[in-house]
GROMACS .gro file of C-alpha atoms in nm:
model
  368
    1MET     CA    1  17.105 -13.254  15.941
    2SER     CA    2  16.793 -13.233  16.159
    3ASN     CA    3  16.891 -12.891  16.287
    4LEU     CA    4  16.962 -12.770  15.930
    5LYS     CA    5  16.619 -12.896  15.826
    6MET     CA    6  16.444 -12.702  16.106
    7LYS     CA    7  16.637 -12.382  16.005
    8GLU     CA    8  16.510 -12.425  15.653
    9ALA     CA    9  16.156 -12.471  15.784
   10ALA     CA   10  16.183 -12.171  16.007
   11LEU     CA   11  16.296 -11.948  15.704
   12ILE     CA   12  16.009 -12.078  15.485
   13TYR     CA   13  15.762 -12.005  15.771
   14LEU     CA   14  15.893 -11.654  15.812
   15ASP     CA   15  15.867 -11.599  15.439
   16ARG     CA   16  15.515 -11.729  15.424
   17SER     CA   17  15.375 -11.563  15.724
   18GLY     CA   18  15.518 -11.215  15.657
   19GLY     CA   19  15.750 -11.254  15.950
   20LEU     CA   20  16.060 -11.211  15.731
   21GLN     CA   21  15.944 -10.877  15.588
   22LYS     CA   22  15.872 -10.752  15.946
   23PHE     CA   23  16.226 -10.870  16.047
   24ILE     CA   24  16.378 -10.678  15.768
   25ASP     CA   25  16.180 -10.369  15.866
   26ASP     CA   26  16.296 -10.398  16.229
   27CYS     CA   27  16.654 -10.439  16.110
   28LYS     CA   28  16.630 -10.120  15.903
   29TYR     CA   29  16.516  -9.942  16.224
   30TYR     CA   30  16.827 -10.065  16.412
   31ASN     CA   31  17.058  -9.993  16.117
   32ASP     CA   32  16.925  -9.635  16.070
   33SER     CA   33  16.953  -9.558  16.437
   34LYS     CA   34  17.257  -9.364  16.550
   35GLN     CA   35  17.262  -9.551  16.889
   36SER     CA   36  17.495  -9.836  16.940
   37TYR     CA   37  17.344 -10.169  17.045
   38ALA     CA   38  17.483 -10.471  17.217
   39VAL     CA   39  17.152 -10.660  17.190
   40TYR     CA   40  16.902 -10.655  16.908
   41ARG     CA   41  16.560 -10.770  17.017
   42PHE     CA   42  16.316 -10.914  16.758
   43LYS     CA   43  15.956 -11.042  16.827
   44ILE     CA   44  15.837 -11.315  16.599
   45LEU     CA   45  15.458 -11.408  16.592
   46ILE     CA   46  15.421 -11.785  16.577
   47ASN     CA   47  15.111 -11.975  16.471
   48PRO     CA   48  15.173 -12.340  16.606
   49SER     CA   49  14.921 -12.498  16.372
   50ASP     CA   50  15.084 -12.346  16.073
   51VAL     CA   51  15.447 -12.448  16.187
   52VAL     CA   52  15.327 -12.810  16.265
   53GLU     CA   53  15.177 -12.850  15.921
   54LEU     CA   54  15.493 -12.715  15.768
   55ASP     CA   55  15.753 -12.908  15.981
   56ALA     CA   56  15.638 -13.124  16.267
   57GLU     CA   57  15.979 -13.128  16.439
   58LEU     CA   58  16.001 -12.756  16.440
   59GLY     CA   59  15.647 -12.725  16.563
   60ASN     CA   60  15.735 -12.965  16.845
   61HIS     CA   61  16.030 -12.763  16.944
   62ILE     CA   62  15.827 -12.449  16.964
   63LEU     CA   63  15.555 -12.612  17.190
   64HIS     CA   64  15.783 -12.827  17.408
   65GLN     CA   65  16.129 -12.678  17.387
   66PRO     CA   66  16.074 -12.306  17.319
   67LEU     CA   67  16.419 -12.199  17.430
   68LYS     CA   68  16.581 -12.432  17.180
   69ALA     CA   69  16.333 -12.325  16.912
   70ALA     CA   70  16.431 -11.960  16.978
   71GLU     CA   71  16.796 -12.061  16.906
   72VAL     CA   72  16.689 -12.202  16.570
   73PHE     CA   73  16.520 -11.867  16.471
   74GLN     CA   74  16.819 -11.682  16.610
   75SER     CA   75  17.060 -11.864  16.377
   76VAL     CA   76  16.824 -11.809  16.077
   77CYS     CA   77  16.791 -11.436  16.159
   78PHE     CA   78  17.169 -11.392  16.197
   79ILE     CA   79  17.232 -11.553  15.865
   80ALA     CA   80  16.972 -11.325  15.711
   81VAL     CA   81  17.130 -11.018  15.857
   82LYS     CA   82  17.480 -11.114  15.725
   83THR     CA   83  17.357 -11.235  15.388
   84LEU     CA   84  17.137 -10.925  15.312
   85SER     CA   85  17.368 -10.680  15.505
   86LEU     CA   86  17.080 -10.551  15.713
   87ILE     CA   87  17.269 -10.438  16.025
   88GLY     CA   88  17.622 -10.323  15.980
   89GLN     CA   89  17.710 -10.300  16.343
   90LEU     CA   90  17.611 -10.665  16.422
   91GLN     CA   91  17.913 -10.880  16.498
   92THR     CA   92  17.802 -11.202  16.670
   93GLU     CA   93  17.494 -11.429  16.667
   94THR     CA   94  17.454 -11.399  17.051
   95GLN     CA   95  17.357 -11.028  16.991
   96ILE     CA   96  17.027 -11.120  16.845
   97ASN     CA   97  16.749 -11.174  17.102
   98ILE     CA   98  16.453 -11.371  16.958
   99VAL     CA   99  16.114 -11.357  17.140
  100LEU     CA  100  15.862 -11.610  17.002
  101LYS     CA  101  15.509 -11.497  17.067
  102LEU     CA  102  15.246 -11.760  17.025
  103THR     CA  103  14.898 -11.698  16.886
  104HIS     CA  104  14.739 -12.004  17.070
  105LEU     CA  105  14.805 -12.342  17.199
  106PRO     CA  106  14.638 -12.674  17.085
  107PRO     CA  107  14.312 -12.716  17.268
  108LEU     CA  108  14.426 -13.033  17.447
  109PRO     CA  109  14.422 -13.105  17.819
  110SER     CA  110  14.807 -13.154  17.839
  111TYR     CA  111  14.851 -12.778  17.746
  112GLY     CA  112  14.631 -12.650  18.022
  113LEU     CA  113  14.763 -12.557  18.356
  114ASP     CA  114  14.535 -12.660  18.647
  115LEU     CA  115  14.615 -12.532  18.994
  116CYS     CA  116  14.396 -12.816  19.130
  117GLU     CA  117  14.631 -13.076  18.990
  118PHE     CA  118  14.951 -13.181  19.189
  119PRO     CA  119  15.231 -13.179  19.129
  120LEU     CA  120  15.252 -12.883  18.893
  121ASP     CA  121  15.491 -12.926  18.605
  122TYR     CA  122  15.728 -12.618  18.623
  123THR     CA  123  16.043 -12.807  18.526
  124SER     CA  124  15.972 -12.881  18.158
  125GLN     CA  125  16.014 -12.515  18.046
  126ARG     CA  126  15.734 -12.544  17.794
  127PHE     CA  127  15.424 -12.342  17.718
  128TYR     CA  128  15.106 -12.385  17.917
  129MET     CA  129  14.758 -12.203  17.905
  130MET     CA  130  14.553 -12.105  18.192
  131GLN     CA  131  14.240 -11.881  18.244
  132GLY     CA  132  14.205 -11.660  18.545
  133ILE     CA  133  14.076 -11.335  18.689
  134VAL     CA  134  14.312 -11.058  18.804
  135ILE     CA  135  14.284 -10.974  19.166
  136ALA     CA  136  14.609 -10.763  19.208
  137MET     CA  137  14.890 -10.599  19.024
  138THR     CA  138  15.190 -10.384  19.079
  139THR     CA  139  15.331 -10.080  18.917
  140ILE     CA  140  15.567 -10.105  18.623
  141THR     CA  141  15.933 -10.160  18.718
  142LYS     CA  142  16.258 -10.209  18.519
  143TYR     CA  143  16.455 -10.541  18.448
  144THR     CA  144  16.760 -10.612  18.251
  145GLN     CA  145  16.677 -10.742  17.898
  146GLY     CA  146  17.036 -10.784  17.795
  147ALA     CA  147  17.400 -10.689  17.897
  148ARG     CA  148  17.739 -10.699  17.739
  149PHE     CA  149  18.036 -10.842  17.936
  150LEU     CA  150  18.412 -10.817  17.867
  151CYS     CA  151  18.708 -11.006  17.996
  152SER     CA  152  18.896 -10.816  18.268
  153ASP     CA  153  19.230 -10.921  18.129
  154GLU     CA  154  19.323 -10.669  17.862
  155ALA     CA  155  19.572 -10.921  17.701
  156CYS     CA  156  19.285 -11.153  17.632
  157PRO     CA  157  19.124 -11.131  17.293
  158LEU     CA  158  18.776 -11.147  17.450
  159SER     CA  159  18.840 -10.821  17.635
  160LYS     CA  160  18.687 -10.654  17.313
  161GLY     CA  161  18.394 -10.726  17.085
  162PHE     CA  162  18.060 -10.879  17.167
  163GLN     CA  163  18.139 -11.238  17.261
  164TYR     CA  164  17.985 -11.231  17.599
  165ILE     CA  165  17.622 -11.123  17.564
  166ARG     CA  166  17.367 -11.226  17.831
  167VAL     CA  167  16.985 -11.189  17.772
  168HIS     CA  168  16.682 -11.262  17.988
  169VAL     CA  169  16.522 -11.598  17.935
  170PRO     CA  170  16.173 -11.697  18.066
  171GLY     CA  171  16.194 -11.792  18.429
  172ALA     CA  172  16.535 -11.640  18.497
  173THR     CA  173  16.605 -11.402  18.780
  174GLU     CA  174  16.784 -11.073  18.750
  175SER     CA  175  17.094 -11.235  18.899
  176ALA     CA  176  17.098 -11.482  18.616
  177THR     CA  177  17.154 -11.191  18.369
  178ILE     CA  178  17.372 -10.956  18.581
  179ARG     CA  179  17.629 -11.092  18.821
  180ASN     CA  180  17.997 -11.030  18.916
  181ASP     CA  181  18.114 -11.402  18.924
  182PHE     CA  182  18.116 -11.473  18.550
  183LEU     CA  183  18.445 -11.616  18.421
  184CYS     CA  184  18.614 -11.584  18.078
  185ASN     CA  185  18.596 -11.923  17.888
  186LEU     CA  186  18.946 -11.857  17.740
  187CYS     CA  187  19.166 -11.729  18.019
  188ALA     CA  188  18.937 -11.788  18.327
  189SER     CA  189  18.959 -11.422  18.431
  190SER     CA  190  18.654 -11.245  18.568
  191LEU     CA  191  18.414 -11.076  18.333
  192GLN     CA  192  18.308 -10.704  18.379
  193GLU     CA  193  17.981 -10.568  18.257
  194ASP     CA  194  18.006 -10.276  18.006
  195ARG     CA  195  17.720 -10.075  18.165
  196LYS     CA  196  17.675  -9.832  17.883
  197PHE     CA  197  17.533 -10.124  17.675
  198ARG     CA  198  17.295 -10.246  17.934
  199VAL     CA  199  16.932 -10.281  17.789
  200LEU     CA  200  16.640 -10.237  18.026
  201GLY     CA  201  16.280 -10.343  17.980
  202ASP     CA  202  15.944 -10.298  18.160
  203LYS     CA  203  15.814 -10.551  18.401
  204GLN     CA  204  15.486 -10.584  18.595
  205ILE     CA  205  15.367 -10.855  18.837
  206VAL     CA  206  15.007 -10.963  18.840
  207GLU     CA  207  14.820 -11.203  19.068
  208ILE     CA  208  14.528 -11.410  18.931
  209ILE     CA  209  14.293 -11.665  19.056
  210ALA     CA  210  14.178 -11.957  18.851
  211THR     CA  211  13.829 -11.917  18.694
  212LYS     CA  212  13.754 -12.277  18.791
  213ALA     CA  213  13.812 -12.211  19.149
  214LEU     CA  214  13.598 -11.893  19.156
  215ARG     CA  215  13.306 -12.075  18.989
  216ALA     CA  216  13.336 -12.360  19.238
  217PHE     CA  217  13.289 -12.131  19.536
  218GLN     CA  218  13.020 -11.911  19.365
  219GLY     CA  219  12.731 -11.872  19.609
  220TYR     CA  220  12.916 -12.061  19.884
  221SER     CA  221  12.937 -11.897  20.235
  222ASN     CA  222  12.997 -12.042  20.572
  223ASN     CA  223  13.035 -11.698  20.740
  224GLN     CA  224  13.412 -11.758  20.764
  225PRO     CA  225  13.655 -11.545  20.583
  226PHE     CA  226  13.875 -11.723  20.320
  227ARG     CA  227  14.118 -11.636  20.043
  228PHE     CA  228  14.156 -11.796  19.706
  229GLN     CA  229  14.498 -11.939  19.618
  230SER     CA  230  14.650 -11.700  19.356
  231LEU     CA  231  14.904 -11.740  19.094
  232THR     CA  232  15.183 -11.495  19.007
  233ILE     CA  233  15.213 -11.376  18.648
  234PHE     CA  234  15.525 -11.189  18.520
  235LEU     CA  235  15.438 -10.950  18.237
  236ARG     CA  236  15.729 -10.801  18.041
  237ASP     CA  237  15.774 -10.521  17.773
  238GLU     CA  238  15.484 -10.511  17.531
  239SER     CA  239  15.263 -10.723  17.776
  240VAL     CA  240  15.263 -10.470  18.050
  241ASN     CA  241  14.945 -10.267  18.123
  242LYS     CA  242  14.745 -10.512  17.913
  243MET     CA  243  14.560 -10.643  18.222
  244ASN     CA  244  14.307 -10.488  18.455
  245ILE     CA  245  14.193 -10.587  18.801
  246GLY     CA  246  13.859 -10.781  18.783
  247ASN     CA  247  13.893 -10.894  18.422
  248GLU     CA  248  13.935 -11.244  18.300
  249TYR     CA  249  14.214 -11.349  18.066
  250LYS     CA  250  14.366 -11.645  17.895
  251ILE     CA  251  14.737 -11.644  17.952
  252ILE     CA  252  15.001 -11.847  17.765
  253GLY     CA  253  15.326 -11.872  17.942
  254ILE     CA  254  15.612 -12.081  18.083
  255PRO     CA  255  15.566 -12.197  18.450
  256THR     CA  256  15.876 -12.152  18.659
  257CYS     CA  257  15.967 -12.204  19.020
  258VAL     CA  258  16.080 -11.904  19.229
  259LYS     CA  259  16.281 -11.997  19.538
  260THR     CA  260  16.238 -11.751  19.817
  261SER     CA  261  16.158 -11.803  20.174
  262GLN     CA  262  15.877 -12.028  20.038
  263THR     CA  263  15.900 -12.202  19.705
  264ALA     CA  264  15.630 -12.059  19.479
  265VAL     CA  265  15.527 -12.125  19.120
  266CYS     CA  266  15.480 -11.834  18.878
  267ILE     CA  267  15.425 -11.790  18.503
  268GLU     CA  268  15.629 -11.594  18.264
  269ALA     CA  269  15.357 -11.460  18.032
  270ASN     CA  270  15.398 -11.492  17.662
  271SER     CA  271  15.069 -11.381  17.532
  272ILE     CA  272  14.740 -11.251  17.680
  273THR     CA  273  14.386 -11.262  17.559
  274PHE     CA  274  14.097 -11.086  17.716
  275CYS     CA  275  13.787 -11.290  17.794
  276ASN     CA  276  13.525 -11.074  17.950
  277SER     CA  277  13.469 -10.837  18.238
  278LYS     CA  278  13.400 -10.969  18.584
  279VAL     CA  279  13.243 -10.656  18.741
  280PRO     CA  280  12.959 -10.774  18.967
  281SER     CA  281  12.609 -10.697  18.847
  282GLY     CA  282  12.499 -10.559  19.180
  283ILE     CA  283  12.743 -10.257  19.152
  284SER     CA  284  12.575  -9.923  19.103
  285ASP     CA  285  12.610  -9.726  18.774
  286ASN     CA  286  12.804  -9.458  18.963
  287PHE     CA  287  13.065  -9.708  19.077
  288ARG     CA  288  13.076  -9.860  18.728
  289CYS     CA  289  13.136  -9.504  18.589
  290LEU     CA  290  13.411  -9.445  18.837
  291LEU     CA  291  13.580  -9.776  18.775
  292SER     CA  292  13.572  -9.698  18.400
  293LEU     CA  293  13.723  -9.349  18.449
  294THR     CA  294  13.998  -9.476  18.670
  295SER     CA  295  14.082  -9.796  18.471
  296SER     CA  296  14.415  -9.649  18.348
  297SER     CA  297  14.557  -9.680  18.695
  298CYS     CA  298  14.558  -9.974  18.944
  299TRP     CA  299  14.555  -9.723  19.231
  300LYS     CA  300  14.312  -9.446  19.155
  301PHE     CA  301  13.991  -9.638  19.217
  302THR     CA  302  14.088  -9.756  19.563
  303ALA     CA  303  14.243  -9.430  19.642
  304ILE     CA  304  13.927  -9.236  19.561
  305LEU     CA  305  13.703  -9.477  19.763
  306ALA     CA  306  13.949  -9.437  20.066
  307ASN     CA  307  13.923  -9.057  20.034
  308ILE     CA  308  13.545  -9.052  20.013
  309PHE     CA  309  13.449  -9.314  20.275
  310ALA     CA  310  13.738  -9.308  20.524
  311SER     CA  311  13.680  -8.952  20.632
  312GLN     CA  312  13.467  -9.055  20.930
  313ILE     CA  313  13.728  -9.275  21.084
  314THR     CA  314  14.051  -9.090  21.010
  315PRO     CA  315  14.146  -8.721  20.996
  316PRO     CA  316  14.195  -8.555  20.655
  317GLY     CA  317  14.531  -8.636  20.496
  318THR     CA  318  14.695  -8.816  20.228
  319TYR     CA  319  14.737  -9.165  20.398
  320ASN     CA  320  14.499  -9.334  20.147
  321LEU     CA  321  14.651  -9.678  20.177
  322LEU     CA  322  14.613  -9.681  20.554
  323LYS     CA  323  14.258  -9.542  20.531
  324LEU     CA  324  14.169  -9.817  20.293
  325CYS     CA  325  14.316 -10.083  20.534
  326LEU     CA  326  14.109  -9.934  20.821
  327LEU     CA  327  13.794  -9.952  20.610
  328MET     CA  328  13.854 -10.314  20.513
  329SER     CA  329  13.925 -10.406  20.889
  330LEU     CA  330  13.594 -10.250  20.994
  331VAL     CA  331  13.390 -10.462  20.764
  332GLN     CA  332  13.171 -10.699  20.973
  333THR     CA  333  13.116 -11.022  20.790
  334THR     CA  334  12.886 -11.179  21.046
  335ASP     CA  335  12.675 -11.068  21.346
  336ARG     CA  336  12.684 -11.406  21.525
  337ASN     CA  337  13.003 -11.364  21.717
  338LYS     CA  338  12.924 -11.086  21.958
  339GLU     CA  339  13.266 -11.121  22.137
  340LEU     CA  340  13.447 -10.991  21.821
  341GLU     CA  341  13.201 -10.705  21.754
  342ASP     CA  342  13.423 -10.440  21.908
  343CYS     CA  343  13.753 -10.578  21.793
  344LEU     CA  344  13.972 -10.412  21.527
  345ASP     CA  345  14.295 -10.579  21.420
  346ILE     CA  346  14.533 -10.337  21.238
  347LEU     CA  347  14.893 -10.384  21.115
  348ILE     CA  348  15.081 -10.060  21.056
  349ILE     CA  349  15.434 -10.062  20.922
  350THR     CA  350  15.613  -9.731  20.927
  351SER     CA  351  15.931  -9.560  21.054
  352ASP     CA  352  15.733  -9.274  21.196
  353THR     CA  353  15.610  -9.389  21.541
  354LEU     CA  354  15.440  -9.050  21.598
  355LEU     CA  355  15.205  -9.140  21.291
  356ILE     CA  356  15.101  -9.468  21.485
  357ASP     CA  357  15.033  -9.275  21.806
  358ARG     CA  358  14.818  -9.017  21.625
  359TYR     CA  359  14.605  -9.281  21.453
  360ILE     CA  360  14.551  -9.481  21.770
  361CYS     CA  361  14.429  -9.157  21.950
  362ASP     CA  362  14.206  -9.073  21.664
  363MET     CA  363  14.051  -9.418  21.659
  364ASN     CA  364  13.987  -9.419  22.033
  365PHE     CA  365  13.826  -9.076  21.982
  366TYR     CA  366  13.593  -9.190  21.708
  367LYS     CA  367  13.513  -9.522  21.896
  368TYR     CA  368  13.397  -9.345  22.216
   0.00000   0.00000   0.00000
C-alpha cells in the first residue's frame, strides 16, 4: 500500500509540475522515430520541496534513496505508456530509464559534502551538495547508457524479447553494465549482448577543489610548493561541457567509492549551478581576452601559451604539452635555495627515444 501511495503521489506531481506533458512529448519523439530502441531514457525535473509538501514519504525516497525513487517513477511512466499507448514498441518496464534531476537540496548541514570531515559518507547512495572550483577536466568520451542481453540458449523463452536490460546507475562502472558473465535467471545459461541495441552516452571527468579549502589558504605562503586535495566529478550526457576551468560551481550528486590502486571518492553529478568566475584580478586584459576566446576548449588556452612562451627553450614544433611542462618546471618559486637554482626535473613518457635525446640536447644547448 505504501508503494502504491507513492506511485499516486508521483503521478500527481508529474501532472502538477508539467512533467507529465513533457514525458508525453518525449514519448511521441520515440514513437515517431524509425529507429528501434532497447532503452528509452527520460529526464524528470524534481523540486524536492514541492514533492515533500505533496507526499513526505516520496520526498524522503528522492532525497535519501534516489535509486528506489527512480523505480517508483519508472513504474508510473510504464503504466502511462501502456494506458495511453504512447510507445508501440515498448515491451517491458525495464526498458524505461528514468533520470531524476534535482533543482536543489535542503539548505541543511547534513546535505553538504565537506572534504574536511572524516569519514566521508559514500555508502548511503544519496544526494549531497558541494561547492568547488574546477582545476582540471578531460575531453568528452563515451560510456554505455544501456544494453540489451539475450539468453544464449535458443530453446529458452528469454532468448528473445527485452527481459534483460541493463542501464547505468550512479556510481556504477562500465563493467557493471557490460560483462560476459551474466547468467539467465530461468535456465542459468550465459547471457549474450545484442550489440546493435547498445546505447552510448557522453562522459567527462572534472577535478575540483573545495572553495572552503582555497579560502583557508588564501594569502598563505611558506615558500614551499603544495597541492590542494581535489575531488573527481563525473559529468554525463547533458551535463558535459557545462563547466570551465577556474569557475566555481555548486554540484549536486551522489558520492561513490572507486576502487583502483588507491581507493578514491568521486561524485556522480546530478545537477550543476554556476556561482561566479575565479579569474585572478591581477591578470592583464590581453590574457582575459585570450581566455574568453578559448573558453570553448579546455586545451586551447594552455596550447597557445605554450606556443608563445616556450619558443626560447624548445625548438619549433607541435609538442605543446611537453613545452608547457618545461615551462612549469622552469618556474622558480623561491630564491633562497641556491643549490636548486640550476636544477630542472622533467618526466617524459614516450615510445620515441629519439625525441627524448633531441630535447635533452636542445636543453643543454640553451642552458650553456
